[in-house]
Structures are given as C-alpha cells and as structure tokens.
C-alpha positions as a Markdown table, in Angstrom:
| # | Residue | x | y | z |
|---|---|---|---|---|
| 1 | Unk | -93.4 | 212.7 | -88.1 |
| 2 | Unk | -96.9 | 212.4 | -87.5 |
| 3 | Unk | -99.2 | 209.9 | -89.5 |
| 4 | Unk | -101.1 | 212.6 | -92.1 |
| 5 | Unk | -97.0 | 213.3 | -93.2 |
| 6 | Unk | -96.2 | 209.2 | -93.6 |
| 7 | Unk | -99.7 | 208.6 | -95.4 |
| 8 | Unk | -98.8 | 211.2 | -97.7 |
| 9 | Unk | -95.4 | 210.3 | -98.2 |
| 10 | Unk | -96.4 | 206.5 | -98.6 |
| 11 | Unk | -98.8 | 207.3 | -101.2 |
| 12 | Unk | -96.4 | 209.5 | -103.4 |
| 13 | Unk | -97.7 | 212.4 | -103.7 |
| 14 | Unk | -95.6 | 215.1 | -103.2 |
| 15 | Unk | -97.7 | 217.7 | -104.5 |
| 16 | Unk | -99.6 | 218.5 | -101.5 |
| 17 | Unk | -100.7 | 222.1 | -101.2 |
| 18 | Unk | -98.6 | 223.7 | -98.0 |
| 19 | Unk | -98.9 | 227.5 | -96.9 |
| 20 | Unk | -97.2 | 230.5 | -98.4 |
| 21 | Unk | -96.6 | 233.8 | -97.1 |
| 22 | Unk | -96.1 | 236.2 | -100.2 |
| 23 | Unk | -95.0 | 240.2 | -99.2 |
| 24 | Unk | -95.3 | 242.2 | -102.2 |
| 25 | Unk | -93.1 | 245.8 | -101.1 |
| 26 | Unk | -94.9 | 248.2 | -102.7 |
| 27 | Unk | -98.4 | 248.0 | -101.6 |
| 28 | Unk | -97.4 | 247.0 | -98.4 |
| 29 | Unk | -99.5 | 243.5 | -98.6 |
| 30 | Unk | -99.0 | 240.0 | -96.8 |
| 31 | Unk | -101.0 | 237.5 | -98.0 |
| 32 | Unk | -101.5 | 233.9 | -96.6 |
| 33 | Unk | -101.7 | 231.7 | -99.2 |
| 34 | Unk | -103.5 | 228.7 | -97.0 |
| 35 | Unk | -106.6 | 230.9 | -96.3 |
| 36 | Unk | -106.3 | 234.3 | -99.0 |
| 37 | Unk | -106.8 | 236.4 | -96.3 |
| 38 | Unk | -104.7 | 239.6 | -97.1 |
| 39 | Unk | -103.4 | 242.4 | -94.8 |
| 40 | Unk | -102.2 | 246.0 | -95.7 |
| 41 | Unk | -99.5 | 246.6 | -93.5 |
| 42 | Unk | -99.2 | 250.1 | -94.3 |
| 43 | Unk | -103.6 | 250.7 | -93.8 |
| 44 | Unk | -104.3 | 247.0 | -91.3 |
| 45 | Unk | -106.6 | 247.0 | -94.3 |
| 46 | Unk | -107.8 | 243.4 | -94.9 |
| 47 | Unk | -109.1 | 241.2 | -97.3 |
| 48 | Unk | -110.7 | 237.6 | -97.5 |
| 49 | Unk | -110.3 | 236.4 | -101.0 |
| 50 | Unk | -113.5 | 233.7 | -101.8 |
| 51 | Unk | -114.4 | 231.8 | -104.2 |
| 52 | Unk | -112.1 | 227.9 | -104.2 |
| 53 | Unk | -113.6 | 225.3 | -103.7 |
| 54 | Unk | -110.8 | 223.4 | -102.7 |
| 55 | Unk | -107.4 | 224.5 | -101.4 |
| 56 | Unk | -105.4 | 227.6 | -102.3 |
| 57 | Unk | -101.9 | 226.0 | -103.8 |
| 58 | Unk | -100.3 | 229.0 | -104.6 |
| 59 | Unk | -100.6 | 232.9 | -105.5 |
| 60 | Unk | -98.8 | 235.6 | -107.4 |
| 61 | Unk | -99.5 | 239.4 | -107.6 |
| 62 | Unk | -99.1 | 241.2 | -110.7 |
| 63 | Unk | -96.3 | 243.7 | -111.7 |
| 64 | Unk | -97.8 | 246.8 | -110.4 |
| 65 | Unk | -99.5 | 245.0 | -107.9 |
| 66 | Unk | -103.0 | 245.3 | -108.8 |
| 67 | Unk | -104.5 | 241.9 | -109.3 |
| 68 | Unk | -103.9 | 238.3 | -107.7 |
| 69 | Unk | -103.7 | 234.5 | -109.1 |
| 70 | Unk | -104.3 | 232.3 | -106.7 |
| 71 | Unk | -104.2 | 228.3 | -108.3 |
| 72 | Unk | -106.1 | 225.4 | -106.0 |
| 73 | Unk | -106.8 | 222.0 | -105.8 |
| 74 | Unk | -110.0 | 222.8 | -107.5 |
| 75 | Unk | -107.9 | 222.8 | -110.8 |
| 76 | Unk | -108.8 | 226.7 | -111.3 |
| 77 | Unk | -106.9 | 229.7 | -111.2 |
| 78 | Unk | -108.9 | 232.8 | -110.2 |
| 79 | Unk | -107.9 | 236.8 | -110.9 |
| 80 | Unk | -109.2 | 239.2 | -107.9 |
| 81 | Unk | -108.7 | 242.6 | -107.7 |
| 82 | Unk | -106.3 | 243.5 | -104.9 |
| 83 | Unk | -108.0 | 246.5 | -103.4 |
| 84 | Unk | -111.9 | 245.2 | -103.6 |
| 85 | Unk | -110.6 | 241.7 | -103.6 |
| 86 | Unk | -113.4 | 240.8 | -106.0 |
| 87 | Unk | -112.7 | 237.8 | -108.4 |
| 88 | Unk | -112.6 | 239.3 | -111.9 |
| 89 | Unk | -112.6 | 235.6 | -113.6 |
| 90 | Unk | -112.2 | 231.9 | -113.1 |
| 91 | Unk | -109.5 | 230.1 | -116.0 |
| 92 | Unk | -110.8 | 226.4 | -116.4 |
| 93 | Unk | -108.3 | 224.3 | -118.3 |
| 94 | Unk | -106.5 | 222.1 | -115.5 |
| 95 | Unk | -107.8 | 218.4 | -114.4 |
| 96 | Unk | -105.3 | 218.8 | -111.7 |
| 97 | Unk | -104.1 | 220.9 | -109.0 |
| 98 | Unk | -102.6 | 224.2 | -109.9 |
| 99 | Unk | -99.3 | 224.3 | -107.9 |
| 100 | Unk | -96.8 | 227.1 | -109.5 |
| 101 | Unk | -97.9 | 230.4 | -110.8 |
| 102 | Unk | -95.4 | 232.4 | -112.6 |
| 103 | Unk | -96.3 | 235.7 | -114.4 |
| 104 | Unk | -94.5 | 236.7 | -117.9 |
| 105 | Unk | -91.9 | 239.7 | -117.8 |
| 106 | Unk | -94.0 | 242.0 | -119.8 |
| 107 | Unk | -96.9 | 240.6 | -117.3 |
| 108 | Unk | -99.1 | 239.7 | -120.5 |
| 109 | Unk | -99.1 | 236.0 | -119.8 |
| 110 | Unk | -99.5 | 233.5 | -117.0 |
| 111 | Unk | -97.7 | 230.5 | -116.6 |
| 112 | Unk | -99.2 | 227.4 | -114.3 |
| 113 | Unk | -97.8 | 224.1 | -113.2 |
| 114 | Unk | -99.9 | 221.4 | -112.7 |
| 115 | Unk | -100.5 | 217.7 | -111.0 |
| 116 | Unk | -102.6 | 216.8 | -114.1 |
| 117 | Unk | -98.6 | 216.5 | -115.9 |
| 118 | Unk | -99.1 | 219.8 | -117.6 |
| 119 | Unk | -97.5 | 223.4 | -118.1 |
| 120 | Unk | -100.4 | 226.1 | -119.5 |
| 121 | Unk | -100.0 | 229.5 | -120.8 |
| 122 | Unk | -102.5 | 231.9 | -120.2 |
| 123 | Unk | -103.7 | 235.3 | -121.5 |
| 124 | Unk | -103.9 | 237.5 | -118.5 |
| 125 | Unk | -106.0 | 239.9 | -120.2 |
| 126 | Unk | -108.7 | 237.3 | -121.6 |
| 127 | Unk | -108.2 | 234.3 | -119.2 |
| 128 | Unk | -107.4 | 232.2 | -121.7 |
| 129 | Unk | -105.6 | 229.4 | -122.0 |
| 130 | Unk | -103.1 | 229.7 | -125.3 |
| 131 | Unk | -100.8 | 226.9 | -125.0 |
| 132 | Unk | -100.6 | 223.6 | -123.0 |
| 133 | Unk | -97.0 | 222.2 | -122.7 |
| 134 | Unk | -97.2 | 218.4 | -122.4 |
| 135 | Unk | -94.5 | 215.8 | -122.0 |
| 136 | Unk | -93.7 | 215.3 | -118.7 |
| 137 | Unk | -94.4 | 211.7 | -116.9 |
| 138 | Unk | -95.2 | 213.4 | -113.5 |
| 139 | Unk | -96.7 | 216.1 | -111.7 |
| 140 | Unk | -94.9 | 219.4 | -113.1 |
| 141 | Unk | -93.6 | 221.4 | -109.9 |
| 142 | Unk | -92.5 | 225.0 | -110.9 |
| 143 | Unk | -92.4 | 226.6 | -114.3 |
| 144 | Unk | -89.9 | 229.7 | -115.1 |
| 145 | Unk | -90.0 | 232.0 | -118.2 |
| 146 | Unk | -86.5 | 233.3 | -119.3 |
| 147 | Unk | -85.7 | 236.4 | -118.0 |
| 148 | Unk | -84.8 | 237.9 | -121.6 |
| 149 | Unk | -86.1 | 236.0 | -124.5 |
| 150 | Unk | -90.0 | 235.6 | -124.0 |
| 151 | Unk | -90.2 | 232.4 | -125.9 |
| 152 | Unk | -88.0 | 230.1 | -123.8 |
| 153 | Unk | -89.6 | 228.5 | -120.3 |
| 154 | Unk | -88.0 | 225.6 | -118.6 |
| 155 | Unk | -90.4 | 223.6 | -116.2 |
| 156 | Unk | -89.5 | 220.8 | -113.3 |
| 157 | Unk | -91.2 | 217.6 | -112.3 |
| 158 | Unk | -91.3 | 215.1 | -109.7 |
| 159 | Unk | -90.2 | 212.5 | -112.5 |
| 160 | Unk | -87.4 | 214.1 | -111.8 |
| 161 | Unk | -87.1 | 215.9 | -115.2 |
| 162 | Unk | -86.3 | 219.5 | -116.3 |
| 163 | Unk | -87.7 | 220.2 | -119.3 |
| 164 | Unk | -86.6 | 223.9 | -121.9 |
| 165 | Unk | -89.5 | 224.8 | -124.4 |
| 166 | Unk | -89.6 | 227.0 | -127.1 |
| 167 | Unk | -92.7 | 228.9 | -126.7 |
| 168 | Unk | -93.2 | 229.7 | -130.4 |
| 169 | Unk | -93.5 | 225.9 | -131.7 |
| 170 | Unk | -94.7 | 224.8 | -128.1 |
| 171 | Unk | -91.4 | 222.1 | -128.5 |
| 172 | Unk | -89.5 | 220.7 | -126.2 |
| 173 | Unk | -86.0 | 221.9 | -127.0 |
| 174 | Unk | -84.2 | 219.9 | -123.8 |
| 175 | Unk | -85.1 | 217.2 | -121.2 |
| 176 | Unk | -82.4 | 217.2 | -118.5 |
| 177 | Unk | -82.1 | 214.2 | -116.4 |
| 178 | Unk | -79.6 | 213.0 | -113.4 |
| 179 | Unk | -81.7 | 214.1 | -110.4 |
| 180 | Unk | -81.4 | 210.8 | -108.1 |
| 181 | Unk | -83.9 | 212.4 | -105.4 |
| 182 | Unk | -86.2 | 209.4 | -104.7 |
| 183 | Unk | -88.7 | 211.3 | -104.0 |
| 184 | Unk | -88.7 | 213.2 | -107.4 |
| 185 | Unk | -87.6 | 216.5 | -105.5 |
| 186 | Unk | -84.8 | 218.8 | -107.4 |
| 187 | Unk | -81.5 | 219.0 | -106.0 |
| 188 | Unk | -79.6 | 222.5 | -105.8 |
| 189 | Unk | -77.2 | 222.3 | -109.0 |
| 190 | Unk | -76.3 | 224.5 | -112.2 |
| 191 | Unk | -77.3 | 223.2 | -115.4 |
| 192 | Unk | -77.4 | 224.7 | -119.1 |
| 193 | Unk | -78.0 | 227.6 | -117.4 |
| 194 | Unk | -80.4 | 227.1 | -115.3 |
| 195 | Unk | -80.6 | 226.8 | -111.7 |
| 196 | Unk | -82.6 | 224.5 | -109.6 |
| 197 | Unk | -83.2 | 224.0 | -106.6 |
| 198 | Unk | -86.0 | 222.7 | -103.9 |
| 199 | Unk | -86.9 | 225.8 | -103.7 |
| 200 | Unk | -88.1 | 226.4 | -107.4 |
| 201 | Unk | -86.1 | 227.0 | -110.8 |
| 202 | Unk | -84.2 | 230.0 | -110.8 |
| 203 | Unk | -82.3 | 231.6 | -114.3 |
C-alpha cells in the first residue's frame, strides 16, 4: 500500500475519483473515464472529451448512444455529443463531487450522486436540475431508479445508509441500516428488494 492510498484512507474520504472503462455495444465505443478520451472500435475513430476542470468521476452514455454525462470533481456534469464530442451544456447544482450517474428508463432524466450529501434529478433535455434528494449524513455513493415504477430511486452512502424515495413527494419512504463496514462501504446482501453491493445498487 503506498502512502497517497494510507493518506487517503486516514483522512476518510472514500470518495476518491478512480478510472472506469465503460463499452457501450452498439456503437462500438470504449471510453476511459480518467481522461474522456473515447475510441471507436469498429472506425479507431477517437475522441478527446474537454472541458473539466477537475477530475472525470464518472460517465454514462444515453439509450441510443448519442450523448455522454460525464460528472467531476468540479461539481459539474457536462452533455457532449458522442460523434463530434462537443459539450452541448454544463448542469451547475452540486457543491461536491459528482460520483454516480444513472440515466432514467425512459432516458428523460438524470440522476447524480454526490460528496456534497446529495441525490439530484435532472432534465436531460433542459439541464436542469428538478429535484434534490437530501437526508443522508454522508457522501451519497450510487443512486438506482426502479426498473418499473419511475417514481421510486433508492440511493447508498458511506454513512452506511440505503435510503428508497418516492420521486413524486421527493420523501424518503425507507432508511435501511445494519451495514457494519467501517469504512462506510456496502456489503453484498438482499434487502426489501434491493440488492447492494460494493459494486453499486442493483434492483
């Protein structure tokens, strides 16, 4: 373990941005997350995706592939356009980093989770932020719409928390506690229906 890894882990924050790889099938694109440098695999097209000013946290593409969120430590989220790679628009709302971004079923909204303690909903056609889910003691970690009734999202944290929300009244429904990680990380388990894991929340 070198000594960047114990300073971070002495300091608590478990929230650091690490690198992704993201392959999305039917465009044929890899994307690294650290650097938003993006590669047709199909073409060897590529593209260099600028514009953070601090680290890239995470990405996601949308359903038919066509735009990109990418969240940072800059507390933005930015839209490009997959083919030109141009940034379409900057959403300003976080005082965090943006760590998790999940895209709505019917790929109308955004959801991000955020270090600043916060879930927010966005309009993907406006950038707008609609909602801001608040009521979690510590940085939120991943964020998961339900896969058949738009207005329920559950949402993890590093206090060690998952958290259901209806959508429609922006209430917390259910806090579930019991995770003993000391770190604040999620332990694999099945819960009310929902699965968690280190790896994210899964339905």
């Amino acid at each position: 373990e070198d000594a960047s890894e114990s300073e971070r882990k002495a300091s608590g924050d478990e929230s650091e941005c690490t690198m992704q790889i993201a392959v999305v099938d039917p465009s044929n694109w890899i994307c690294s997350a650290s650097s938003v440098e993006i590669w047709n695999t199909r073409t060897e097209k590529e593209l260099c995706l600028k514009g953070h000013k601090g680290k890239v946290c995470c990405l996601v593409w949308n359903n038919d592939g066509t735009k990109i969120v990418t969240g940072s430590a800059d507390n933005t989220l930015k839209m490009w356009d997959a083919d030109t790679g141009e940034c379409d628009s900057t959403w300003i709302g976080h005082s965090g980093r943006v760590v998790r971004l999940v895209w709505s079923k019917d790929g109308t909204k955004l959801a991000s989770a955020c270090t600043d303690k916060t879930v927010k909903i966005w309009n993907a056609q406006t950038g707008k932020c609609e909602s801001t889910l608040r009521g979690h003691s510590g940085s939120v970690q991943d964020v998961a719409f339900h896969p058949t009734d738009p207005n329920i999202m559950a949402s993890c944290s590093n206090d060690k928390t998952i958290k259901i929300w209806n959508l429609a009244t922006l209430e917390c429904k259910l806090t579930m506690r019991g995770h003993d990680c000391k770190d604040g990380c999620l332990c694999t388990r099945e819960w009310a229906g929902v699965r968690t894991s280190t790896l994210g929340l899964r339905w």
